[in-house]
């Protein structure tokens, strides 16, 4: 099955290796187009655990084009760098305003979205404790693995990234049965997808 959609994953040095690769792997298995974007000015990125990854392209080469989904992963250095860039925060915000899917895991929901009023009163989850850094009127923290609220999908952390990938795939139009089949193929408990419809 081919779904005509385009997603991007925004990365800085210090991104959480496994979160990025698991989500990227799952979405590409679902035949979705996912482009890795370096926001550093250099295509070679250095992960949280010292793994080098070559991004597909640079943020500076994207222009004003909007994509169907923007994916953000964790890693303290990565999310700190993303949230400190007004250009990147504005870029994410423009996608959100256009109703595009925003998907964030681990520290990204709190630091990149919550600290810049991009949760817009929606329900979300983030890595433990970081919800305390988000204004109470900004969003509603829900302590579960993956939370979807409108065009926002958030994930608690690495241990839930297969479900996170499945939720993104489903939100981008992938067939429910095919999504569950792929999830089971990589030896994940199908009950973990009971939240998907």
Tab-separated table of C-alpha atoms in Angstrom:
chain	number	residue	atom	x	y	z
A	1	UNK	CA	0.000	0.000	0.000
A	2	UNK	CA	1.310	3.423	-0.951
A	3	UNK	CA	-0.006	6.485	0.860
A	4	UNK	CA	0.738	9.778	-0.877
A	5	UNK	CA	1.887	11.812	2.078
A	6	UNK	CA	5.019	13.571	3.175
A	7	UNK	CA	6.332	13.756	6.711
A	8	UNK	CA	9.471	15.388	8.026
A	9	UNK	CA	11.519	14.669	11.136
A	10	UNK	CA	13.342	17.733	12.493
A	11	UNK	CA	16.674	16.890	14.135
A	12	UNK	CA	19.482	18.680	15.947
A	13	UNK	CA	22.682	17.228	17.367
A	14	UNK	CA	21.904	15.219	20.490
A	15	UNK	CA	18.682	13.676	19.178
A	16	UNK	CA	17.606	10.450	20.895
A	17	UNK	CA	18.890	7.711	18.592
A	18	UNK	CA	16.338	4.966	19.138
A	19	UNK	CA	13.301	7.250	19.176
A	20	UNK	CA	14.246	8.633	15.765
A	21	UNK	CA	15.135	5.291	14.187
A	22	UNK	CA	12.144	3.337	15.541
A	23	UNK	CA	9.660	5.927	14.305
A	24	UNK	CA	11.450	6.322	10.974
A	25	UNK	CA	11.631	2.537	10.529
A	26	UNK	CA	7.964	1.990	11.351
A	27	UNK	CA	6.684	4.750	9.055
A	28	UNK	CA	8.826	3.663	6.128
A	29	UNK	CA	7.614	0.077	6.631
A	30	UNK	CA	4.144	1.547	6.184
A	31	UNK	CA	5.387	3.039	2.881
A	32	UNK	CA	5.116	6.606	4.087
A	33	UNK	CA	7.564	9.207	2.822
A	34	UNK	CA	9.561	10.531	5.764
A	35	UNK	CA	12.430	12.964	5.214
A	36	UNK	CA	15.018	13.529	7.932
A	37	UNK	CA	15.848	17.222	8.254
A	38	UNK	CA	19.000	18.611	9.837
A	39	UNK	CA	18.339	21.943	11.528
A	40	UNK	CA	22.064	22.520	12.145
A	41	UNK	CA	23.311	23.591	8.727
A	42	UNK	CA	25.215	20.311	8.401
A	43	UNK	CA	23.697	17.080	7.077
A	44	UNK	CA	25.846	14.993	9.438
A	45	UNK	CA	24.202	14.855	12.853
A	46	UNK	CA	25.589	13.422	16.090
A	47	UNK	CA	23.069	11.569	18.246
A	48	UNK	CA	22.653	11.491	22.031
A	49	UNK	CA	24.704	8.283	22.178
A	50	UNK	CA	27.351	9.339	19.668
A	51	UNK	CA	25.948	7.734	16.526
A	52	UNK	CA	26.403	9.743	13.337
A	53	UNK	CA	23.423	10.040	11.008
A	54	UNK	CA	23.276	11.737	7.634
A	55	UNK	CA	20.033	13.675	7.242
A	56	UNK	CA	18.266	13.721	3.900
A	57	UNK	CA	18.325	17.503	3.644
A	58	UNK	CA	18.728	20.772	5.538
A	59	UNK	CA	15.958	22.886	7.036
A	60	UNK	CA	17.329	25.860	5.095
A	61	UNK	CA	16.537	24.039	1.836
A	62	UNK	CA	12.820	23.555	2.576
A	63	UNK	CA	11.638	27.091	1.887
A	64	UNK	CA	8.010	27.812	2.761
A	65	UNK	CA	6.683	24.373	1.858
A	66	UNK	CA	4.377	22.741	4.396
A	67	UNK	CA	4.316	18.974	4.901
A	68	UNK	CA	1.606	16.588	6.086
A	69	UNK	CA	3.392	15.901	9.368
A	70	UNK	CA	6.209	17.286	11.503
A	71	UNK	CA	7.858	14.757	13.823
A	72	UNK	CA	9.965	15.746	16.836
A	73	UNK	CA	11.997	13.321	18.943
A	74	UNK	CA	13.673	13.715	22.309
A	75	UNK	CA	17.205	14.055	23.570
A	76	UNK	CA	17.893	16.955	25.984
A	77	UNK	CA	20.387	18.731	23.735
A	78	UNK	CA	18.207	18.214	20.658
A	79	UNK	CA	15.003	19.586	22.177
A	80	UNK	CA	16.805	22.473	23.879
A	81	UNK	CA	18.310	23.528	20.552
A	82	UNK	CA	14.974	23.183	18.733
A	83	UNK	CA	13.030	25.213	21.287
A	84	UNK	CA	15.672	27.965	21.370
A	85	UNK	CA	15.284	28.620	17.645
A	86	UNK	CA	12.493	31.120	16.835
A	87	UNK	CA	12.749	30.045	13.184
A	88	UNK	CA	12.050	26.400	14.026
A	89	UNK	CA	9.282	27.190	16.523
A	90	UNK	CA	7.614	29.408	13.915
A	91	UNK	CA	7.992	26.677	11.290
A	92	UNK	CA	6.271	24.136	13.542
A	93	UNK	CA	3.612	26.690	14.444
A	94	UNK	CA	2.761	27.335	10.794
A	95	UNK	CA	2.199	23.616	10.285
A	96	UNK	CA	-0.020	23.491	13.365
A	97	UNK	CA	-2.074	26.497	12.223
A	98	UNK	CA	-2.577	24.777	8.862
A	99	UNK	CA	-3.931	21.676	10.616
A	100	UNK	CA	-0.944	19.511	9.719
A	101	UNK	CA	-0.040	16.630	12.024
A	102	UNK	CA	2.387	17.499	14.822
A	103	UNK	CA	3.933	14.428	16.487
A	104	UNK	CA	6.312	14.772	19.424
A	105	UNK	CA	7.898	12.302	21.834
A	106	UNK	CA	9.733	12.402	25.185
A	107	UNK	CA	10.930	15.925	26.071
A	108	UNK	CA	9.730	17.478	22.784
A	109	UNK	CA	6.038	17.896	23.745
A	110	UNK	CA	6.923	19.939	26.842
A	111	UNK	CA	10.051	21.802	25.763
A	112	UNK	CA	9.414	22.488	22.083
A	113	UNK	CA	5.606	22.714	22.076
A	114	UNK	CA	4.541	23.507	25.638
A	115	UNK	CA	7.127	26.193	26.267
A	116	UNK	CA	5.941	28.024	23.138
A	117	UNK	CA	2.171	27.804	23.543
A	118	UNK	CA	1.871	25.149	20.823
A	119	UNK	CA	-0.201	22.698	22.858
A	120	UNK	CA	-3.184	25.072	22.624
A	121	UNK	CA	-5.142	23.603	25.508
A	122	UNK	CA	-4.996	20.066	24.150
A	123	UNK	CA	-4.250	16.832	25.976
A	124	UNK	CA	-0.662	15.608	25.780
A	125	UNK	CA	1.942	13.365	27.362
A	126	UNK	CA	5.696	13.881	27.728
A	127	UNK	CA	8.603	12.317	29.590
A	128	UNK	CA	8.007	12.081	33.333
A	129	UNK	CA	8.307	15.299	35.270
A	130	UNK	CA	8.522	17.702	32.342
A	131	UNK	CA	4.787	18.372	32.500
A	132	UNK	CA	5.615	20.418	35.605
A	133	UNK	CA	7.425	22.901	33.341
A	134	UNK	CA	4.351	23.500	31.154
A	135	UNK	CA	1.838	26.159	32.218
A	136	UNK	CA	-1.324	24.605	33.635
A	137	UNK	CA	-3.536	26.526	31.190
A	138	UNK	CA	-1.389	25.498	28.224
A	139	UNK	CA	-2.351	21.825	28.020
A	140	UNK	CA	-3.709	18.876	29.970
A	141	UNK	CA	-1.164	16.205	30.868
A	142	UNK	CA	-2.474	12.642	30.457
A	143	UNK	CA	-0.248	9.925	31.902
A	144	UNK	CA	-0.369	7.260	29.198
A	145	UNK	CA	1.976	6.005	26.487
A	146	UNK	CA	0.535	7.811	23.475
A	147	UNK	CA	-2.051	10.599	23.389
A	148	UNK	CA	-3.834	11.957	20.329
A	149	UNK	CA	-5.802	15.190	20.437
A	150	UNK	CA	-6.833	16.531	17.040
A	151	UNK	CA	-3.761	17.069	14.872
A	152	UNK	CA	-1.426	16.523	17.847
A	153	UNK	CA	0.096	13.143	18.764
A	154	UNK	CA	2.421	12.950	21.744
A	155	UNK	CA	4.350	10.055	23.266
A	156	UNK	CA	5.804	9.524	26.731
A	157	UNK	CA	9.133	8.135	25.584
A	158	UNK	CA	11.250	5.493	23.920
A	159	UNK	CA	9.363	2.497	25.319
A	160	UNK	CA	6.202	3.580	23.487
A	161	UNK	CA	7.742	4.510	20.128
A	162	UNK	CA	6.304	1.545	18.213
A	163	UNK	CA	2.802	2.620	19.280
A	164	UNK	CA	3.750	6.237	18.504
A	165	UNK	CA	4.786	5.222	14.989
A	166	UNK	CA	1.536	3.295	14.542
A	167	UNK	CA	-0.508	6.286	15.706
A	168	UNK	CA	1.285	8.562	13.232
A	169	UNK	CA	0.778	6.049	10.420
A	170	UNK	CA	-2.915	5.797	11.199
A	171	UNK	CA	-3.301	9.593	11.387
A	172	UNK	CA	-1.640	9.880	7.981
A	173	UNK	CA	-4.180	7.582	6.390
A	174	UNK	CA	-2.681	4.118	6.662
A	175	UNK	CA	-5.173	1.270	6.888
A	176	UNK	CA	-5.895	0.141	10.450
A	177	UNK	CA	-5.493	-3.569	9.689
A	178	UNK	CA	-2.201	-2.980	7.850
A	179	UNK	CA	-0.925	-0.837	10.714
A	180	UNK	CA	-1.757	-3.536	13.269
A	181	UNK	CA	-0.222	-6.231	11.061
A	182	UNK	CA	3.051	-4.326	10.802
A	183	UNK	CA	3.010	-3.688	14.550
A	184	UNK	CA	2.600	-7.420	15.225
A	185	UNK	CA	5.252	-8.257	12.621
A	186	UNK	CA	7.851	-6.471	14.738
A	187	UNK	CA	6.751	-8.487	17.767
A	188	UNK	CA	4.720	-5.886	19.613
A	189	UNK	CA	1.644	-6.715	21.661
A	190	UNK	CA	-1.424	-5.908	19.508
A	191	UNK	CA	-3.301	-4.867	22.656
A	192	UNK	CA	-1.054	-1.829	22.811
A	193	UNK	CA	-2.892	-0.498	19.754
A	194	UNK	CA	-6.339	-0.706	21.326
A	195	UNK	CA	-6.453	3.117	21.377
A	196	UNK	CA	-6.359	3.269	17.561
A	197	UNK	CA	-9.553	3.460	15.532
